[in-house]
Structures are given as C-alpha cells and as structure tokens.
PDB file of C-alpha atoms in Angstrom:
ATOM      1  CA  MET A  13     112.703 118.257  87.961  1.00 40.00           C
ATOM      2  CA  SER A  14     109.201 116.789  88.322  1.00 44.00           C
ATOM      3  CA  ARG A  15     108.349 114.183  90.917  1.00 46.00           C
ATOM      4  CA  GLY A  16     108.413 111.382  88.334  1.00 49.00           C
ATOM      5  CA  GLU A  17     111.774 112.512  86.996  1.00 56.00           C
ATOM      6  CA  ALA A  18     113.133 112.666  90.532  1.00 83.00           C
ATOM      7  CA  LEU A  19     112.571 108.942  91.089  1.00 92.00           C
ATOM      8  CA  PHE A  20     113.581 107.545  87.687  1.00 94.00           C
ATOM      9  CA  THR A  21     116.320 108.141  85.157  1.00 91.00           C
ATOM     10  CA  SER A  22     115.367 109.130  81.615  1.00 92.00           C
ATOM     11  CA  GLU A  23     115.822 105.431  80.712  1.00 93.00           C
ATOM     12  CA  GLY A  24     113.263 104.465  83.366  1.00 93.00           C
ATOM     13  CA  ARG A  25     115.622 102.986  85.965  1.00 94.00           C
ATOM     14  CA  LEU A  26     114.825 103.724  89.594  1.00 94.00           C
ATOM     15  CA  ARG A  27     117.173 106.330  91.076  1.00 94.00           C
ATOM     16  CA  GLN A  28     118.449 104.177  93.897  1.00 93.00           C
ATOM     17  CA  GLU A  29     120.159 107.111  95.595  1.00 94.00           C
ATOM     18  CA  CYS A  30     116.682 108.463  96.416  1.00 94.00           C
ATOM     19  CA  PHE A  31     115.987 105.492  98.722  1.00 96.00           C
ATOM     20  CA  SER A  32     117.469 104.190 101.958  1.00 96.00           C
ATOM     21  CA  LEU A  33     119.154 100.783 101.770  1.00 97.00           C
ATOM     22  CA  ALA A  34     116.278  99.220 103.718  1.00 97.00           C
ATOM     23  CA  ALA A  35     113.738 100.751 101.312  1.00 97.00           C
ATOM     24  CA  LEU A  36     115.710  99.380  98.342  1.00 97.00           C
ATOM     25  CA  ARG A  37     115.744  95.922  99.927  1.00 97.00           C
ATOM     26  CA  ALA A  38     111.967  96.140 100.363  1.00 98.00           C
ATOM     27  CA  LEU A  39     111.528  97.236  96.727  1.00 97.00           C
ATOM     28  CA  ARG A  40     113.691  94.344  95.511  1.00 97.00           C
ATOM     29  CA  ALA A  41     111.682  91.945  97.695  1.00 97.00           C
ATOM     30  CA  ALA A  42     108.516  93.429  96.147  1.00 97.00           C
ATOM     31  CA  CYS A  43     109.869  92.605  92.677  1.00 95.00           C
ATOM     32  CA  ASP A  44     110.591  89.051  93.850  1.00 93.00           C
ATOM     33  CA  ALA A  45     107.088  88.741  95.338  1.00 93.00           C
ATOM     34  CA  ALA A  46     105.511  89.872  92.061  1.00 92.00           C
ATOM     35  CA  MET A  47     107.517  87.278  90.131  1.00 90.00           C
ATOM     36  CA  ARG A  48     106.743  84.507  92.659  1.00 89.00           C
ATOM     37  CA  THR A  49     103.036  85.252  92.469  1.00 90.00           C
ATOM     38  CA  GLY A  50     103.007  85.446  88.669  1.00 88.00           C
ATOM     39  CA  TRP A  51     102.243  89.134  88.190  1.00 88.00           C
ATOM     40  CA  PRO A  52     103.799  90.974  85.223  1.00 89.00           C
ATOM     41  CA  THR A  53     104.245  94.184  87.255  1.00 91.00           C
ATOM     42  CA  VAL A  54     104.865  95.084  90.877  1.00 95.00           C
ATOM     43  CA  ARG A  55     101.741  96.332  92.637  1.00 94.00           C
ATOM     44  CA  THR A  56     101.133  97.830  96.066  1.00 95.00           C
ATOM     45  CA  PRO A  57     100.393  94.468  97.745  1.00 95.00           C
ATOM     46  CA  HIS A  58     103.812  93.291  96.524  1.00 96.00           C
ATOM     47  CA  LEU A  59     105.404  96.365  98.083  1.00 97.00           C
ATOM     48  CA  PHE A  60     103.626  95.566 101.359  1.00 96.00           C
ATOM     49  CA  ILE A  61     104.947  91.988 101.115  1.00 97.00           C
ATOM     50  CA  GLY A  62     108.431  93.373 100.450  1.00 97.00           C
ATOM     51  CA  LEU A  63     108.215  95.664 103.473  1.00 97.00           C
ATOM     52  CA  LEU A  64     107.191  92.695 105.625  1.00 97.00           C
ATOM     53  CA  GLU A  65     109.930  90.438 104.203  1.00 95.00           C
ATOM     54  CA  GLU A  66     112.639  93.038 104.717  1.00 95.00           C
ATOM     55  CA  ALA A  67     111.202  94.621 107.852  1.00 93.00           C
ATOM     56  CA  ASP A  68     113.597  97.114 109.361  1.00 93.00           C
ATOM     57  CA  GLU A  69     113.266  98.767 112.763  1.00 93.00           C
ATOM     58  CA  ALA A  70     110.478 101.152 111.687  1.00 92.00           C
ATOM     59  CA  VAL A  71     108.339  98.377 110.183  1.00 94.00           C
ATOM     60  CA  VAL A  72     108.991  96.024 113.122  1.00 94.00           C
ATOM     61  CA  ARG A  73     107.950  98.769 115.574  1.00 92.00           C
ATOM     62  CA  TRP A  74     104.746  99.326 113.577  1.00 92.00           C
ATOM     63  CA  LEU A  75     104.005  95.586 113.556  1.00 92.00           C
ATOM     64  CA  ASP A  76     104.740  95.249 117.282  1.00 93.00           C
ATOM     65  CA  HIS A  77     102.735  98.331 118.222  1.00 91.00           C
ATOM     66  CA  ASN A  78      99.734  96.942 116.333  1.00 90.00           C
ATOM     67  CA  GLN A  79     100.335  93.388 117.616  1.00 91.00           C
ATOM     68  CA  LEU A  80     100.613  92.078 114.053  1.00 92.00           C
ATOM     69  CA  ASP A  81     102.414  88.932 112.958  1.00 93.00           C
ATOM     70  CA  GLY A  82     104.485  90.058 109.974  1.00 93.00           C
ATOM     71  CA  SER A  83     105.196  86.517 108.768  1.00 93.00           C
ATOM     72  CA  ARG A  84     101.536  85.571 108.812  1.00 93.00           C
ATOM     73  CA  LEU A  85     100.486  88.803 107.083  1.00 93.00           C
ATOM     74  CA  ARG A  86     103.148  88.282 104.419  1.00 94.00           C
ATOM     75  CA  GLN A  87     101.998  84.712 103.799  1.00 93.00           C
ATOM     76  CA  ASN A  88      98.341  85.785 103.643  1.00 91.00           C
ATOM     77  CA  PHE A  89      99.124  88.429 101.018  1.00 91.00           C
ATOM     78  CA  LEU A  90     101.293  86.022  99.010  1.00 91.00           C
ATOM     79  CA  GLU A  91      98.404  83.561  98.917  1.00 89.00           C
ATOM     80  CA  LEU A  92      95.765  86.201  98.241  1.00 86.00           C
ATOM     81  CA  PHE A  93      97.640  87.631  95.256  1.00 87.00           C
ATOM     82  CA  ASP A  94      99.011  84.379  93.836  1.00 85.00           C
ATOM     83  CA  MET A  95      98.339  84.301  90.094  1.00 81.00           C
ATOM     84  CA  SER A  96     101.220  81.950  89.278  1.00 73.00           C
ATOM     85  CA  GLN A  97      98.841  79.262  87.961  1.00 72.00           C
ATOM     86  CA  GLN A  98      97.223  81.700  85.507  1.00 68.00           C
ATOM     87  CA  LEU A  99     100.069  84.007  84.507  1.00 63.00           C
ATOM     88  CA  GLN A 100     103.673  83.547  83.502  1.00 64.00           C
ATOM     89  CA  THR A 101     106.116  86.348  84.107  1.00 69.00           C
ATOM     90  CA  GLY A 102     109.713  87.160  83.380  1.00 73.00           C
ATOM     91  CA  PRO A 103     112.200  89.026  85.523  1.00 79.00           C
ATOM     92  CA  ILE A 104     111.043  92.293  87.065  1.00 83.00           C
ATOM     93  CA  HIS A 105     113.632  94.957  87.792  1.00 86.00           C
ATOM     94  CA  LEU A 106     113.652  98.291  89.598  1.00 89.00           C
ATOM     95  CA  HIS A 107     112.387 100.036  86.467  1.00 91.00           C
ATOM     96  CA  ARG A 108     109.371 102.209  85.742  1.00 91.00           C
ATOM     97  CA  ALA A 109     108.067  99.623  83.237  1.00 91.00           C
ATOM     98  CA  GLY A 110     107.990  96.968  85.975  1.00 92.00           C
ATOM     99  CA  PHE A 111     105.716  98.983  88.271  1.00 95.00           C
ATOM    100  CA  SER A 112     101.939  99.380  88.024  1.00 94.00           C
ATOM    101  CA  GLN A 113     100.572 102.894  87.572  1.00 94.00           C
ATOM    102  CA  HIS A 114      99.248 102.908  91.130  1.00 94.00           C
ATOM    103  CA  LEU A 115     102.608 101.788  92.515  1.00 96.00           C
ATOM    104  CA  LEU A 116     104.232 104.691  90.662  1.00 95.00           C
ATOM    105  CA  GLU A 117     101.758 106.979  92.446  1.00 95.00           C
ATOM    106  CA  VAL A 118     102.597 105.303  95.772  1.00 96.00           C
ATOM    107  CA  LEU A 119     106.318 105.879  95.169  1.00 96.00           C
ATOM    108  CA  GLN A 120     105.661 109.527  94.338  1.00 95.00           C
ATOM    109  CA  PHE A 121     103.553 109.847  97.511  1.00 95.00           C
ATOM    110  CA  ALA A 122     106.436 108.354  99.533  1.00 95.00           C
ATOM    111  CA  TYR A 123     108.871 110.740  97.832  1.00 95.00           C
ATOM    112  CA  GLN A 124     106.683 113.741  98.705  1.00 94.00           C
ATOM    113  CA  ARG A 125     106.405 112.495 102.286  1.00 93.00           C
ATOM    114  CA  ALA A 126     110.202 112.274 102.517  1.00 94.00           C
ATOM    115  CA  VAL A 127     110.578 115.804 101.153  1.00 92.00           C
ATOM    116  CA  GLN A 128     107.990 117.127 103.629  1.00 92.00           C
ATOM    117  CA  ARG A 129     109.722 115.518 106.598  1.00 87.00           C
ATOM    118  CA  GLY A 130     113.018 117.095 105.638  1.00 88.00           C
ATOM    119  CA  GLY A 131     114.462 115.360 102.617  1.00 83.00           C
ATOM    120  CA  LEU A 132     115.687 112.196 101.059  1.00 83.00           C
ATOM    121  CA  PRO A 133     116.183 109.331 101.235  1.00 94.00           C
ATOM    122  CA  VAL A 134     112.757 107.723 101.013  1.00 95.00           C
ATOM    123  CA  THR A 135     112.589 105.273 103.927  1.00 95.00           C
ATOM    124  CA  THR A 136     110.568 102.157 104.657  1.00 95.00           C
ATOM    125  CA  ALA A 137     108.406 104.348 106.917  1.00 93.00           C
ATOM    126  CA  ASP A 138     107.606 106.552 103.911  1.00 95.00           C
ATOM    127  CA  LEU A 139     106.805 103.503 101.784  1.00 96.00           C
ATOM    128  CA  LEU A 140     104.626 101.909 104.471  1.00 95.00           C
ATOM    129  CA  ALA A 141     102.673 105.132 104.983  1.00 94.00           C
ATOM    130  CA  ALA A 142     102.220 105.520 101.226  1.00 95.00           C
ATOM    131  CA  VAL A 143     100.896 101.958 100.874  1.00 94.00           C
ATOM    132  CA  PHE A 144      98.085 102.886 103.276  1.00 92.00           C
ATOM    133  CA  LEU A 145      97.512 106.567 102.531  1.00 91.00           C
ATOM    134  CA  CYS A 146      97.720 106.712  98.728  1.00 90.00           C
ATOM    135  CA  GLU A 147      94.121 106.021  97.701  1.00 88.00           C
ATOM    136  CA  PRO A 148      92.748 103.643  96.763  1.00 88.00           C
ATOM    137  CA  SER A 149      94.670 101.385  99.133  1.00 89.00           C
ATOM    138  CA  VAL A 150      94.287  97.758  98.115  1.00 90.00           C
ATOM    139  CA  VAL A 151      96.303  96.742 101.172  1.00 92.00           C
ATOM    140  CA  ALA A 152      94.014  98.644 103.559  1.00 90.00           C
ATOM    141  CA  GLU A 153      90.936  97.175 101.876  1.00 90.00           C
ATOM    142  CA  CYS A 154      92.298  93.615 102.149  1.00 90.00           C
ATOM    143  CA  LEU A 155      93.094  94.117 105.832  1.00 89.00           C
ATOM    144  CA  ARG A 156      89.671  95.669 106.438  1.00 89.00           C
ATOM    145  CA  ARG A 157      88.008  92.632 104.824  1.00 91.00           C
ATOM    146  CA  ASP A 158      90.059  90.370 107.096  1.00 87.00           C
ATOM    147  CA  GLY A 159      88.647  92.147 110.147  1.00 87.00           C
ATOM    148  CA  TYR A 160      91.473  94.565 110.954  1.00 88.00           C
ATOM    149  CA  ASP A 161      90.646  98.054 112.192  1.00 85.00           C
ATOM    150  CA  VAL A 162      92.622  99.960 109.583  1.00 84.00           C
ATOM    151  CA  SER A 163      92.045 103.300 111.331  1.00 84.00           C
ATOM    152  CA  LEU A 164      94.078 101.971 114.284  1.00 81.00           C
ATOM    153  CA  LEU A 165      96.817 100.757 111.947  1.00 84.00           C
ATOM    154  CA  LEU A 166      96.967 104.205 110.356  1.00 83.00           C
ATOM    155  CA  ARG A 167      97.310 105.956 113.712  1.00 82.00           C
ATOM    156  CA  HIS A 168     100.538 104.154 114.409  1.00 77.00           C
ATOM    157  CA  LEU A 169     102.325 104.574 111.087  1.00 75.00           C
ATOM    158  CA  PRO A 170     106.009 105.357 111.599  1.00 72.00           C
ATOM    159  CA  THR A 171     107.070 108.958 111.080  1.00 71.00           C
ATOM    160  CA  SER A 172     110.608 108.434 109.804  1.00 61.00           C
TER     161      SER A 172
END
C-alpha cells in the first residue's frame, strides 16, 4: 500500500482510523476554516488554524513553550487568508478532493513521521510538525514575515 493509499480509501475518503481523535478534530476544524474563509479546498494555513482551534495537550505545550497566543494566531491567520468576499464555496469534507495538493503532501509527511516514531495514529504533533517541515511552508513564511523567529518555533515542535 502506497503512502497515498494508506491515508485515503479508493473513493477518496480520509481513513479516519489513521488519525488520533484530536487530529481528526483539527482536520474537521481545518475544513470549517476553509469554508469560513471562502476557499474551495483546505490548505496548510487552514490546518494550522484547525490545530489552534482544537489545540490538545501537545499543541498547547508548544504554544506555551514558545509563549504564543493561540487565539491571536488563529485570528491572524483567519484574517490573512479570508477570501470570503471574492470566493464562494460549498461544503468541504474529509476527502482527497477537498484538500490542496500541498496539504496532501503535508498529510503524507505527517503519516511518515508517525510511522518513523513507531506507528499510527497520526497525532496533532505529527500534523503540527508537518505544517512547518514540509516545504514550502506557507505557515512558517507568514510567521517569519510577522517577525517570529521560526527556527526557535521549530526547535520546540512536539515529538509525539
């Protein structure tokens, strides 16, 4: 089974059993963020928003360690990526067709990270690391432009 096949059924639905419950909540929140901001597909900034909206212990520890305000970051990204005035979108589901090509690569990166650390499920820590480490990272670039030292943020990514 290839990496892509591991994450999606032949019909394109996300294999939810490959993800922790917290990671699934973050992915659903990412779909909601994409719809709220008017995007036709979920992109990596939406996943970052979803991780911030549904922050579990690993994400909260990362935010705290880096002295970041998750609510403010989430709001900044929602505003930065708001296309709702220009684009109209329908429902977005946990389906391959609803994810941008780069987000598919990010999910595969997170899957590989989970396998390397000992196996499934993919966790929020895997997703957060993938958002930053799967190049090019739009999220890292946005934070860099806002004056954040992304190298410090990367040093403190959660491991599990």
